[in-house]
Amino acid sequence: MGKILLEMKNITKTFPGVKALDNVNLQVEEGEIHALVGENGAGKSTLMNVLSGIYPAGTYEGDIIYDGEICTFHDIKDSEAKGIIIIHQELALVPYMTIGENMFLGNERGKKYAINWDETYELAAKYIRQVGLTESARTFIKDIGVGKQQLVEIAKALAKNAKLLILDEPTSSLNEADSKALLDLLLKFKSEGLTSIIISHKLNEVAYVADKITVIRDGATIETLDKQQDDISEDRIIRGMVGRELTDRFPKREGVTIGDVNMEVKNWNVYHPLYNERKVVDNVSIKVRKGEVVGIAGLMGAGRTELAMSVFGKSYGTKISGQLFLNGEEVHLKNVRDAIHHKLAYVTEDRKGNGLILSNSIKINTSLANLEGVSSRSVIDSDKEYAVAEEYRQKLRTKCPTVEQNVGNLSGGNQQKVLLSKWMFADPDILILDEPTRGIDVGAKYEIYCIINDLAAAGKSVIMISSELPEVLGMSDRIYVMNEGRIVTELDGQEATQEKIMGSILKSSSSKADA
């Protein structure tokens, strides 16, 4: 065994009404990549927030022993001074500031009242080269993709002399190519002596990159698996996470009759809202039938979200043109209210930014899209609102002490269930689900899949956008593949494979380049 860099002993953390961590123990060796896995709400992020000082000493029980000494971190600056740097799932970057400015925000170079910009950009250039970026340090964050923004966060950590790097769901917003590049970068840093802790629900990535895997369930340490000695297959990790075998990742959809077309989009075009000469959706035509789950696959930037949001009451884009038919009749949806009125729902991929009000309760969030359903003469009936939220809490098995709890205190999987509850209460005929399982664990994913199947069985139409190809293949009756704003192929769900999907994307890219 190598040198133990970090030991967390008997960590217990309690919030009002819930024990989030119950005598959790964790050991991390110097120079290894250690994965933390578990279902949403298991306590992974809470444990890392304890380690980084976000939950300060005195608010939890137990000891943190780092580099041989007991540490009491009162805030994040204390942990950063020791070289413990945490990168959260939601990137903490300012879009209209440069890469260099973001990297040294709060860690400025120069004197107290005079920033040394030459030193700032010189150091920023050095660290962004280390993570493989070729952009200028003076490039605005808004002008680079999410994958590169994640690399900026890592460069930012290196600039703080990171010795222990904590990454919370670092690939949740990345496509497969960017995810692989990020994981390979962690392996490179490992070879240079950097220690990392990674939290991830993508178990294939965990198995690829981690030396050891600690499983947390219901706030307690279940086991630690060693790649050199133990079986670390996905099935084995899942068994530790959920406490049972999960023999089928995707529930069978039985007894569903696919009916008539109830939504059709014809020759749909959308331009970027800021760069209005840039076409982001190019002459797209799709249709979906009652009781059908239609998948939309494609790489990040393919135009899937732009298509969905522009159809949903023109909530994205400019110079939108084309035809939208609902139940055979052409409609013109001017705004989101129109879309909801016509029984169309869009479950956003950004549940925290655009889907939910985190500072409000489950009760209030559940009724947001259908206030008429809990109102009388324009006055909200609080008792009815509570009853509706409680009904959906039970129906979707949302884990919470009460529907009066703020959504911001829920795990990612339970937040996603509240978001689904909100739109299910609006009683739509067509649901567009944009990355419905992003950042949630395999057990919660299975529950979301069951909800999708139930909606289809009730005659609803579901359009599911997902970057995870196994998910698209496992859930869809038909699949549209998008690339560079266009539909490049349509596949029957029974015949589709990952190879066919990726092949159609690559073929369309090369043919456009040749043209």
Coordinates of N, CA and C in Angstrom, one line a residue, residues 2 7 29 133 136 141 156 162 180 205 211 214 225 237 254 283 308 319 335 365 413 421 437 446 459 475 496:
G2 N 0.5 2.3 -0.8 CA 1.2 3.5 -0.8 C 0.9 4.4 0.3
E7 N -7.5 10.6 4.8 CA -8.3 9.7 5.5 C -9.5 10.5 6.2
E29 N -5.1 7.0 -1.4 CA -3.7 7.0 -1.5 C -3.1 8.1 -2.4
L133 N -5.5 22.9 -24.0 CA -6.2 23.9 -24.8 C -5.2 24.7 -25.6
S136 N -6.4 31.2 -26.9 CA -5.7 32.3 -26.2 C -6.3 32.5 -24.8
I141 N -15.0 33.1 -22.2 CA -15.6 31.8 -21.8 C -16.8 31.5 -22.7
K156 N -7.6 26.0 -13.8 CA -7.8 26.9 -12.7 C -7.4 26.2 -11.4
A162 N -2.9 22.5 -7.0 CA -3.7 21.3 -6.5 C -2.8 20.1 -6.3
K180 N -13.8 11.3 -23.0 CA -12.6 10.4 -23.1 C -11.3 11.3 -23.0
E205 N -17.0 4.9 -17.4 CA -15.9 5.8 -17.2 C -15.1 5.6 -15.9
D211 N -8.5 3.8 -9.9 CA -7.7 2.7 -9.2 C -8.6 2.0 -8.2
T214 N -15.0 3.6 -4.1 CA -15.8 3.5 -2.9 C -17.2 3.7 -3.1
L225 N -13.7 -1.1 -3.7 CA -13.2 -2.1 -4.6 C -11.9 -1.6 -5.2
I237 N -20.5 -3.0 -9.7 CA -20.7 -1.7 -9.1 C -22.1 -1.4 -8.8
E254 N -44.6 -2.7 -22.5 CA -45.5 -3.8 -22.9 C -47.0 -3.2 -23.0
N283 N -33.7 23.0 -41.9 CA -34.7 22.3 -42.7 C -35.1 20.9 -42.1
A308 N -35.7 21.6 -30.1 CA -36.8 21.4 -29.1 C -37.3 22.7 -28.5
K319 N -35.6 34.3 -36.5 CA -35.9 33.9 -37.9 C -36.4 32.5 -38.0
N335 N -45.5 31.8 -28.0 CA -44.7 31.8 -26.8 C -44.9 30.5 -26.0
N365 N -43.0 24.3 -6.9 CA -42.5 24.0 -8.2 C -43.4 23.0 -9.0
G413 N -31.4 13.4 -8.8 CA -32.4 12.5 -9.2 C -33.8 12.9 -8.7
S421 N -42.7 16.0 -12.5 CA -44.0 16.2 -11.8 C -44.7 17.5 -12.3
T437 N -32.0 12.2 -17.9 CA -31.3 11.5 -16.8 C -29.9 12.0 -16.6
Y446 N -33.5 4.2 -13.9 CA -34.5 3.2 -14.1 C -35.9 3.7 -13.8
G459 N -50.8 6.9 -23.8 CA -51.1 7.5 -25.1 C -50.4 8.8 -25.3
M475 N -34.6 2.9 -25.2 CA -35.9 3.4 -24.9 C -36.7 3.8 -26.1
A496 N -31.6 -0.2 -34.9 CA -30.5 0.8 -34.6 C -29.4 0.2 -33.8

